[in-house]
Coordinates of C-alpha atoms and ligand atoms in Angstrom, one line a residue:
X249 CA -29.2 -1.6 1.3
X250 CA -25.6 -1.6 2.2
X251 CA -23.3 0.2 0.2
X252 CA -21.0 -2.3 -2.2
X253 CA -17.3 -1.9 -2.7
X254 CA -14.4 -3.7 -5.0
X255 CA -11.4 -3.8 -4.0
X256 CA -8.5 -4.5 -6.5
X257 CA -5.5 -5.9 -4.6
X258 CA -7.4 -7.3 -1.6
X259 CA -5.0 -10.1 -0.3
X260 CA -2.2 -7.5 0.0
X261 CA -1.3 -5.0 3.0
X262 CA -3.6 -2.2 2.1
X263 CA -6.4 -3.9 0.6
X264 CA -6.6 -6.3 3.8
X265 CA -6.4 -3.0 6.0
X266 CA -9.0 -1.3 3.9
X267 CA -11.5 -4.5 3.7
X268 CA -11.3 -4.6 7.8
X269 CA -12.4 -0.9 7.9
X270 CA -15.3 -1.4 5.1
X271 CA -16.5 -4.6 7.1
X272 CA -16.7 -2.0 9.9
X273 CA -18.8 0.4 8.0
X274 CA -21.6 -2.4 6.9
X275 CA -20.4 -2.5 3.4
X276 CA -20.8 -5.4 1.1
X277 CA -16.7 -6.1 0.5
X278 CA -16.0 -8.1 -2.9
X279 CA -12.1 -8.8 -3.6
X280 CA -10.3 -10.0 -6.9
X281 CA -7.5 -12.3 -5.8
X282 CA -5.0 -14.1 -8.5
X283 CA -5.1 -17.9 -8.7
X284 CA -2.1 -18.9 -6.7
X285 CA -0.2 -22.5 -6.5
X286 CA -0.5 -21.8 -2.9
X287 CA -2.8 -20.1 -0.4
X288 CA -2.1 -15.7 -0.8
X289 CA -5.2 -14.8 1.5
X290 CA -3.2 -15.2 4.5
X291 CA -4.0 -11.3 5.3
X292 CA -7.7 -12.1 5.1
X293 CA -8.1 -15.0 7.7
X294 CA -9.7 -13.4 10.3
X295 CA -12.7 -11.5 8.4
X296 CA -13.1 -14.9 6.0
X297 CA -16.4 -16.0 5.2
X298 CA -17.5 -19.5 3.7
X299 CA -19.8 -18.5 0.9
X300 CA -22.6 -21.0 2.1
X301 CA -22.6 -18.3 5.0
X302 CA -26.1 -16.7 5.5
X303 CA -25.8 -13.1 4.8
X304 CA -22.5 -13.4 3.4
X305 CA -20.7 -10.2 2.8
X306 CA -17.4 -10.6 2.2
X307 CA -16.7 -11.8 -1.5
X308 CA -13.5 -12.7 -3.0
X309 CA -13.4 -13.4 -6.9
X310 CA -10.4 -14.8 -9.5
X311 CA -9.3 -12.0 -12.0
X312 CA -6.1 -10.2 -12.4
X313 CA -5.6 -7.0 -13.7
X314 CA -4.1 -8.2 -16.8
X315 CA -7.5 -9.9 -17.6
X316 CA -10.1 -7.0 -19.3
X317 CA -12.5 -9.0 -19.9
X318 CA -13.0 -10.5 -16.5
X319 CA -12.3 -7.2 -14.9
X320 CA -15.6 -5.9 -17.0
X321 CA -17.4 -9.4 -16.1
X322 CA -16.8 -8.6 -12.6
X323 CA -17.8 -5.1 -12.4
X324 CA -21.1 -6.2 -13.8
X325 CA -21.7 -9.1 -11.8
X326 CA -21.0 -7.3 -8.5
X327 CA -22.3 -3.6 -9.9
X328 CA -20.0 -2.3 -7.1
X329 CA -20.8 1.6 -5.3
X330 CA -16.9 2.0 -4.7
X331 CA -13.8 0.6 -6.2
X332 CA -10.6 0.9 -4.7
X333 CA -7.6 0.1 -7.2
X334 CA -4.8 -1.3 -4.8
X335 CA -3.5 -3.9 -7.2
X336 CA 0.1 -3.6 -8.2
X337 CA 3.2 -5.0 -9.0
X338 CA 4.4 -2.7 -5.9
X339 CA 8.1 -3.8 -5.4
X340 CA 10.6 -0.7 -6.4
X341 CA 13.3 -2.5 -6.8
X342 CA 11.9 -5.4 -8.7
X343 CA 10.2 -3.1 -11.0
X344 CA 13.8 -2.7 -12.8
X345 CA 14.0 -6.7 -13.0
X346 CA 10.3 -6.4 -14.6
X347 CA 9.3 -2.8 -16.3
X348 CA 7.2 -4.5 -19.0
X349 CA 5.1 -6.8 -16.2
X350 CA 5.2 -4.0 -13.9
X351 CA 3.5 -1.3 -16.5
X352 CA 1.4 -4.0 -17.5
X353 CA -0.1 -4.0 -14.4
X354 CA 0.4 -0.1 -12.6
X355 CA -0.6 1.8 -15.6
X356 CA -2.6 -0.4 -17.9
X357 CA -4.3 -2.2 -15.6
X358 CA -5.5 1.0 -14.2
X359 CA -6.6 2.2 -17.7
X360 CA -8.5 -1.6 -18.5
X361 CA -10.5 -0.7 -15.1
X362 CA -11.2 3.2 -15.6
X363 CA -12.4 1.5 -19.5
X364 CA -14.7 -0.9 -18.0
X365 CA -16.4 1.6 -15.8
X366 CA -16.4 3.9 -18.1
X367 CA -18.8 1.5 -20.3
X368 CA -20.1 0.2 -17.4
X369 CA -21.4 3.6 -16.2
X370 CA -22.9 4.6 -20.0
X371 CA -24.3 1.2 -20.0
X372 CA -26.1 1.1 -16.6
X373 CA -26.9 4.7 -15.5
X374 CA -25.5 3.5 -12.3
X375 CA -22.3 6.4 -10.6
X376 CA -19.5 4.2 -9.7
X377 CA -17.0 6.0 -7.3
X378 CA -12.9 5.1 -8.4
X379 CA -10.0 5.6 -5.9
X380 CA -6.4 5.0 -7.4
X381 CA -3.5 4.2 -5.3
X382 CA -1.4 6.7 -6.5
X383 CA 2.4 6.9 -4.7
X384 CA 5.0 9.5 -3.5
X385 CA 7.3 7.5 -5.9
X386 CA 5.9 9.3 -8.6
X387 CA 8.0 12.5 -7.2
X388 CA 11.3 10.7 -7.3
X389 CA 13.8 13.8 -7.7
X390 CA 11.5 16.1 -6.7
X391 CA 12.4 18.4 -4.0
X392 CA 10.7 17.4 -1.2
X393 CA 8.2 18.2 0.8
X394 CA 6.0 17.6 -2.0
X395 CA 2.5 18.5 -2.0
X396 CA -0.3 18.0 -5.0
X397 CA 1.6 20.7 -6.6
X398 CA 4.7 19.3 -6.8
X399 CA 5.8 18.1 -10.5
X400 CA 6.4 14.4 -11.2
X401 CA 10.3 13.0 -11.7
X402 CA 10.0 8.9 -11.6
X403 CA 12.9 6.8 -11.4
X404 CA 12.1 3.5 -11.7
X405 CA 9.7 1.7 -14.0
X406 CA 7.3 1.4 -11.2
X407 CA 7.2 5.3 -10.5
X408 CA 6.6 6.0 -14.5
X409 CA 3.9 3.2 -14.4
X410 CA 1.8 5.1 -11.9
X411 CA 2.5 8.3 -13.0
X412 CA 0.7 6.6 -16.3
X413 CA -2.0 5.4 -13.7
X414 CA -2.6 8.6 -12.2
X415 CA -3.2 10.6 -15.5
X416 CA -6.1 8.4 -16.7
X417 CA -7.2 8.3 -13.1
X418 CA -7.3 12.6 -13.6
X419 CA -8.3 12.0 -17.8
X420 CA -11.2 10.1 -17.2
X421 CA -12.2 12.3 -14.5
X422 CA -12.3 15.1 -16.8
X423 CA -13.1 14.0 -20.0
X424 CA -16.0 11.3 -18.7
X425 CA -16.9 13.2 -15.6
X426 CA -16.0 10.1 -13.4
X427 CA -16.0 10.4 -9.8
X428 CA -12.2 9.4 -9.7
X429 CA -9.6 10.3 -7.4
X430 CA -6.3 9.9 -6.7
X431 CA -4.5 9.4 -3.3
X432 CA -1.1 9.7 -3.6
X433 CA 0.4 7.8 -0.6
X434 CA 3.6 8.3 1.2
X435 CA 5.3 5.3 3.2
X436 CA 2.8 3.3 5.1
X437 CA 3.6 0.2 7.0
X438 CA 2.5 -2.3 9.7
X439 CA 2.8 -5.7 10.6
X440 CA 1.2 -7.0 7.4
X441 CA 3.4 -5.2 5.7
X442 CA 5.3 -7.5 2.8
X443 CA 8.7 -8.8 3.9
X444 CA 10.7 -7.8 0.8
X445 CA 10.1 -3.6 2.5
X446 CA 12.9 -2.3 4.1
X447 CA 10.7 -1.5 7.4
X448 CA 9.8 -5.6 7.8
X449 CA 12.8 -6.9 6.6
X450 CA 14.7 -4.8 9.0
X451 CA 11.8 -5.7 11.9
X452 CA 11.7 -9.4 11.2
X453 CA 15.4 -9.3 10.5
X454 CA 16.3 -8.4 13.8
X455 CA 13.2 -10.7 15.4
X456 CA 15.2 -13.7 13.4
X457 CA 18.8 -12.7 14.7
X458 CA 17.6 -12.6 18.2
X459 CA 16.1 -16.3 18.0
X460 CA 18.9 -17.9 16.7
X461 CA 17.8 -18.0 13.1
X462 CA 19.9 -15.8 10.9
X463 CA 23.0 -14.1 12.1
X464 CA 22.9 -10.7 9.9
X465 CA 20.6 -8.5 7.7
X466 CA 21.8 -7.8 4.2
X467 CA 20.8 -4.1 2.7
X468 CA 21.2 -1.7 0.6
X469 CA 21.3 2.3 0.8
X470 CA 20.6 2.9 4.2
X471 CA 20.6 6.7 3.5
X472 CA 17.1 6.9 1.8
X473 CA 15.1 9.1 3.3
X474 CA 11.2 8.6 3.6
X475 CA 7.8 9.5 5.4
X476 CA 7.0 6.5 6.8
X477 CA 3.2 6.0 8.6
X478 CA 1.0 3.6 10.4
X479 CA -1.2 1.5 7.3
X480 CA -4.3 1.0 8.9
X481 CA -4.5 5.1 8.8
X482 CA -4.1 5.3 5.6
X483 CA -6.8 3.3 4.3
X484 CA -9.5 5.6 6.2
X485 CA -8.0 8.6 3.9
X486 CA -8.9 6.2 1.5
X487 CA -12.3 6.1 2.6
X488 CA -12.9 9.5 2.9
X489 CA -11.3 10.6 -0.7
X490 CA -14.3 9.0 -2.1
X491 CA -17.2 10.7 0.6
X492 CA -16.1 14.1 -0.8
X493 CA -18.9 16.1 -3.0
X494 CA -16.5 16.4 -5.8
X495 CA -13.4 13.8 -7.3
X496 CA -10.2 15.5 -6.2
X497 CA -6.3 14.1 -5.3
X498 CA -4.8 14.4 -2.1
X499 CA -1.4 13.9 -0.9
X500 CA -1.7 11.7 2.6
X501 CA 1.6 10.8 4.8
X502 CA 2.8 12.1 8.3
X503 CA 5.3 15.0 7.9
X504 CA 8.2 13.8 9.0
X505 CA 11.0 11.7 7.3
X506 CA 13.4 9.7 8.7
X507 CA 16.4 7.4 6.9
X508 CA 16.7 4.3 6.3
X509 CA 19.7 4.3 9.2
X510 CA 17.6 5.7 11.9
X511 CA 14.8 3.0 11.3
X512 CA 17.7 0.4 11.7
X513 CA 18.7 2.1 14.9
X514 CA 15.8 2.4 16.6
X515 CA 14.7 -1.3 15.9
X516 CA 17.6 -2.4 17.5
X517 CA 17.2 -0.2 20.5
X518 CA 13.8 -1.6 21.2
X519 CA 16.0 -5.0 21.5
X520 CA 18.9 -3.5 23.6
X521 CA 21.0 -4.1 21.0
X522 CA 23.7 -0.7 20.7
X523 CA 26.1 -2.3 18.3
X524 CA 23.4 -2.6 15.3
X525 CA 26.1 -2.4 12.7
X526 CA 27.4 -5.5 13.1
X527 CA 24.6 -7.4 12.2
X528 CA 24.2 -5.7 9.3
X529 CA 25.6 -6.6 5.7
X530 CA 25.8 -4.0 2.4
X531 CA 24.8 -5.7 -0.8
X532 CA 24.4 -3.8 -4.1
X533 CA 22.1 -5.9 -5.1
X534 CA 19.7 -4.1 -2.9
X535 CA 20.6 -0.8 -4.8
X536 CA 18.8 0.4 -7.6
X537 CA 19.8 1.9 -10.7
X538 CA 18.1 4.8 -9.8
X539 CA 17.3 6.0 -6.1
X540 CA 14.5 8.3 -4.8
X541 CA 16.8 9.7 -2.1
X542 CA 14.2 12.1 -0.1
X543 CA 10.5 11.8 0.4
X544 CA 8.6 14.1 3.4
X545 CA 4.8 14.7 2.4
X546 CA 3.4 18.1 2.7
X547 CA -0.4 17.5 4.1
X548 CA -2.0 20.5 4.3
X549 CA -4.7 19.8 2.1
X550 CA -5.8 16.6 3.3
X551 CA -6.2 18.5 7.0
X552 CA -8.4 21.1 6.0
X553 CA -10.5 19.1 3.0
X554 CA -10.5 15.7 4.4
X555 CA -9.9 16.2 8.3
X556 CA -7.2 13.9 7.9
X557 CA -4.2 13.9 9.9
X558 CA -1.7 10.7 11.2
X559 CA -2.0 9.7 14.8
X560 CA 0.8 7.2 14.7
X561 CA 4.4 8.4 14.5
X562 CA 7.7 7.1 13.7
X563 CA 9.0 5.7 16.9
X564 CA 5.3 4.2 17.3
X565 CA 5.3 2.9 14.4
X566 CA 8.8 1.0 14.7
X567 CA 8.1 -0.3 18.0
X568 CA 4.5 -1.6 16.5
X569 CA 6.2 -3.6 14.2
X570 CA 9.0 -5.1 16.0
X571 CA 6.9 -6.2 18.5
X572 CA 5.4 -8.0 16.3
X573 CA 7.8 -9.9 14.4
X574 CA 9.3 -10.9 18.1
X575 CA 5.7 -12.5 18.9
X576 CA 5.7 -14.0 15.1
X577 CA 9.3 -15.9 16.5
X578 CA 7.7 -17.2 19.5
X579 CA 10.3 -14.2 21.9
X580 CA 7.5 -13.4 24.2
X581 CA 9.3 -11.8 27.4
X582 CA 11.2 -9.6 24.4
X583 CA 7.7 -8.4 23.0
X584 CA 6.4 -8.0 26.3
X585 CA 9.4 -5.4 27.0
X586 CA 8.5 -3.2 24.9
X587 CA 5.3 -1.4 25.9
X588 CA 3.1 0.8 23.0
X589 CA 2.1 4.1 24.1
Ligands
NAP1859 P1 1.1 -5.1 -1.7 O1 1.1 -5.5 -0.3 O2 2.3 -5.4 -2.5 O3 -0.2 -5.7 -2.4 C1 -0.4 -5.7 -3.8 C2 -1.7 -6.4 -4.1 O4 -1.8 -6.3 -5.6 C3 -1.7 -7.8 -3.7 O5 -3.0 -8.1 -3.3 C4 -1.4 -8.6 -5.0 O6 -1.9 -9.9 -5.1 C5 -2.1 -7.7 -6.0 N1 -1.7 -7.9 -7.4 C6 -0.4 -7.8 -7.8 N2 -0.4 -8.1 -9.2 C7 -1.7 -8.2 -9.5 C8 -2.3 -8.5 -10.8 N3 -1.7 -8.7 -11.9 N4 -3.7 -8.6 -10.8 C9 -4.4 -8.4 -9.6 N5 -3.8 -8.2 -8.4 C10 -2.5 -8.1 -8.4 O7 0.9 -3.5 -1.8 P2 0.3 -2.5 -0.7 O8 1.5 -2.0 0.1 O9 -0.9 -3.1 0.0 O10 -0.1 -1.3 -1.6 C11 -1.4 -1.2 -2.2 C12 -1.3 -0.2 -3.4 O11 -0.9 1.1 -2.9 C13 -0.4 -0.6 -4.5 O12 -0.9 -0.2 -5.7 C14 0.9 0.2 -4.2 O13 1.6 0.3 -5.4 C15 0.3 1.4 -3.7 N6 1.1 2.2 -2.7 C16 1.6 1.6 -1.6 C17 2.3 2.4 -0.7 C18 2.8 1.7 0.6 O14 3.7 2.4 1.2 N7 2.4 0.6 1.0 C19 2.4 3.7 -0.9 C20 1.9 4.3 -2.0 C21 1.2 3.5 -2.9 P3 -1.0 -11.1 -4.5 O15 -1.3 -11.2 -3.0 O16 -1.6 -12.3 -5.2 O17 0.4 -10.9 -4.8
G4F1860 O1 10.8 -0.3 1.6 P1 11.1 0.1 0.2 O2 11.3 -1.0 -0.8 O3 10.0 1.1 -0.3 P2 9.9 2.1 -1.5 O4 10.9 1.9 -2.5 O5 10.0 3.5 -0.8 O6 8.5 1.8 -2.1 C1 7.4 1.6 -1.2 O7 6.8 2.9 -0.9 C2 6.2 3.5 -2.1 C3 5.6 4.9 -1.6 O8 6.6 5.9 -1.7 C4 5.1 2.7 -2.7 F1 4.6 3.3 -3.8 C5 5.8 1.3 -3.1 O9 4.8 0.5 -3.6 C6 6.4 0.7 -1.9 O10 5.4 0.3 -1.0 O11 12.5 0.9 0.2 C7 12.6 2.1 0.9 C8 14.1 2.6 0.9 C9 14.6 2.7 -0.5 O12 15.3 3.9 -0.7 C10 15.5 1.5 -0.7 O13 16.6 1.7 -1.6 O14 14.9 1.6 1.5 C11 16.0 1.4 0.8 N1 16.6 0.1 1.1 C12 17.8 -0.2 1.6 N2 18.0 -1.5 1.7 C13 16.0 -1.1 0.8 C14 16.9 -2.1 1.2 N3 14.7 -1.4 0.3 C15 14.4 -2.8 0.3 N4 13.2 -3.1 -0.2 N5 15.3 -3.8 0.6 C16 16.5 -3.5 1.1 O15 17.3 -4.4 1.4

């Protein structure tokens, strides 16, 4: 019997990463995606299976975190091995537009799922294995490099939301002895990565300028500082958080941190373009009321517990990406130029 995993936040960048890598491993994947006006499983094209398949293995069902009760149907119906929480309102920024939407869904979305396993678990017998996607945001003013020592200082209604998140991840742990654990991610991108990040906006920005489409890129504070790493890495640390013996966090990112400036710089290098700053446009709007100015993971514990360690590194990483958003505008000769090690 294969193993069965839910994944919360399947159509997004992580979730579509960590379903690949599951299909991989022989698992049965199940998915809750939100009812859209429009089609959001763009990410999951190439592993989509018609559910008249034979053997189908790859399940996606309507919920939303906001929904217990079909969160708790769901968990019974698939009587999942794993669950991965990926779901979020994820955008920074937009968490000031939203705080009340955003902790609806970080924090007590998280504690409506660790509630249904809970029962689910007392009610079944059957062990049910929790990951939360915790985030460096949660260390906002902290001084970095932060490690699973470092204390929590969120700025933004996001970073207090899954600070919120990853206390009942480590309370029900404790108190209910659930095999729950948190990973608390640094920076990870990719081409699936969500437009609105400063990584792909700045990649497809510069994509767009070269083919005629848009003339500048508007930002915000270039000066940020973070620990930026390849996605599909980061979903095996995933993974392997939840093959340990015993529930424990882990801090997972590369090392290294780099601004938001050099990112810019390097992008347009890859292009030949020197004279980056004038396509480039500062709007306030971009800024937020409160900036986490310096994020640089310290991983130490994830190497020796997990045998974790990143293999792709920044300048991989940006040329990854804008190689990709040149092939997405149809500049072949330009992708071709730059070659990946
Ligand atoms: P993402 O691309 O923004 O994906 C978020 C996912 O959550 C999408 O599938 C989205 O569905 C879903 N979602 C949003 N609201 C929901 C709701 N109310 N009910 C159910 N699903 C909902 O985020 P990501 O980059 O893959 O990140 C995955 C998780 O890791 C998130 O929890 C994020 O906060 C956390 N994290 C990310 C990073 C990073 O650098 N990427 C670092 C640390 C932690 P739609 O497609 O329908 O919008
Ligand atoms: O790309 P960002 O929006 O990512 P941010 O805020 O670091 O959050 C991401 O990583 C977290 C892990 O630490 C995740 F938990 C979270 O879900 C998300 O995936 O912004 C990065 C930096 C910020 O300092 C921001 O102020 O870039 C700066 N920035 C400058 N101009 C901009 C822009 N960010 C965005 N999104 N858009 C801009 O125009």
């Amino acid at each position: 019997m294969s193993k069965k995993a839910l994944i919360t936040g399947i159509t997004g960048q992580d979730g579509s990463h960590l379903a690949d890598l599951l299909l991989k491993k022989g698992y049965e994947v199940n998915g809750i995606i939100r009812r859209a006006s429009t089609f959001n499983t763009q990410r999951l094209e190439h592993i989509y299976q018609d559910p008249h398949t034979k053997n189908y293995i790859f399940r996606l069902h309507y919920g939303d975190l906001a929904d217990a009760n079909t969160i708790r149907k769901l968990i019974y119906k698939i009587d999942p091995d794993e669950i991965y929480n990926l779901a979020a309102q994820s955008h920074v920024r937009v968490s000031f537009d939203i705080p009340e939407y955003t902790a609806n869904i970080v924090a007590m979305g998280t504690l409506r799922l660790l509630e249904a396993i809970k029962d689910y678990e007392e009610q079944t017998g059957h062990r049910v294995k929790f990951y939360q996607a915790s985030s460096s945001e949660m260390y906002g003013s902290s001084p970095a490099p932060q490690n699973e020592n470092t204390s929590f200082n969120p700025r933004s209604p996001y970073a207090y939301s899954k600070v919120f998140a990853f206390h009942c991840t480590k309370n029900y742990r404790e108190a209910y002895n659930l095999f729950a654990a948190n990973g608390i991610l640094f920076n990870h991108e990719g081409p699936r990565r969500g437009e609105t990040f400063v990584t792909r906006k700045i990649t497809r920005g510069v994509a767009r300028i070269l083919a005629g489409l848009d003339k500048k890129i508007y930002l915000g504070n270039l000066d940020a500082k973070r620990d930026w790493g390849y996605a599909p890495e980061y979903v095996e640390a995933m993974w392997l958080m939840l093959q340990q013996p015993e529930p424990e966090d882990y801090v997972i990112g590369t090392g290294e941190a780099h601004s938001v400036k050099e990112f810019l710089e390097l992008a347009f290098h890859y292009v030949g373009i020197s004279n980056w700053q004038d396509y480039i446009e500062i709007d306030p709007r971009y800024y937020r009321p409160t900036e986490v100015d310096y994020l640089v993971a310290d991983i130490s514990k994830a190497k020796t517990k997990l045998g974790w360690q990143p293999k792709t590194k920044f300048e991989e990483l940006v040329k990854i990406m804008i190689k990709h958003d040149l092939e997405l505008q149809g500049l072949k000769e330009k992708a071709e130029q730059i070659k990946l090690s």
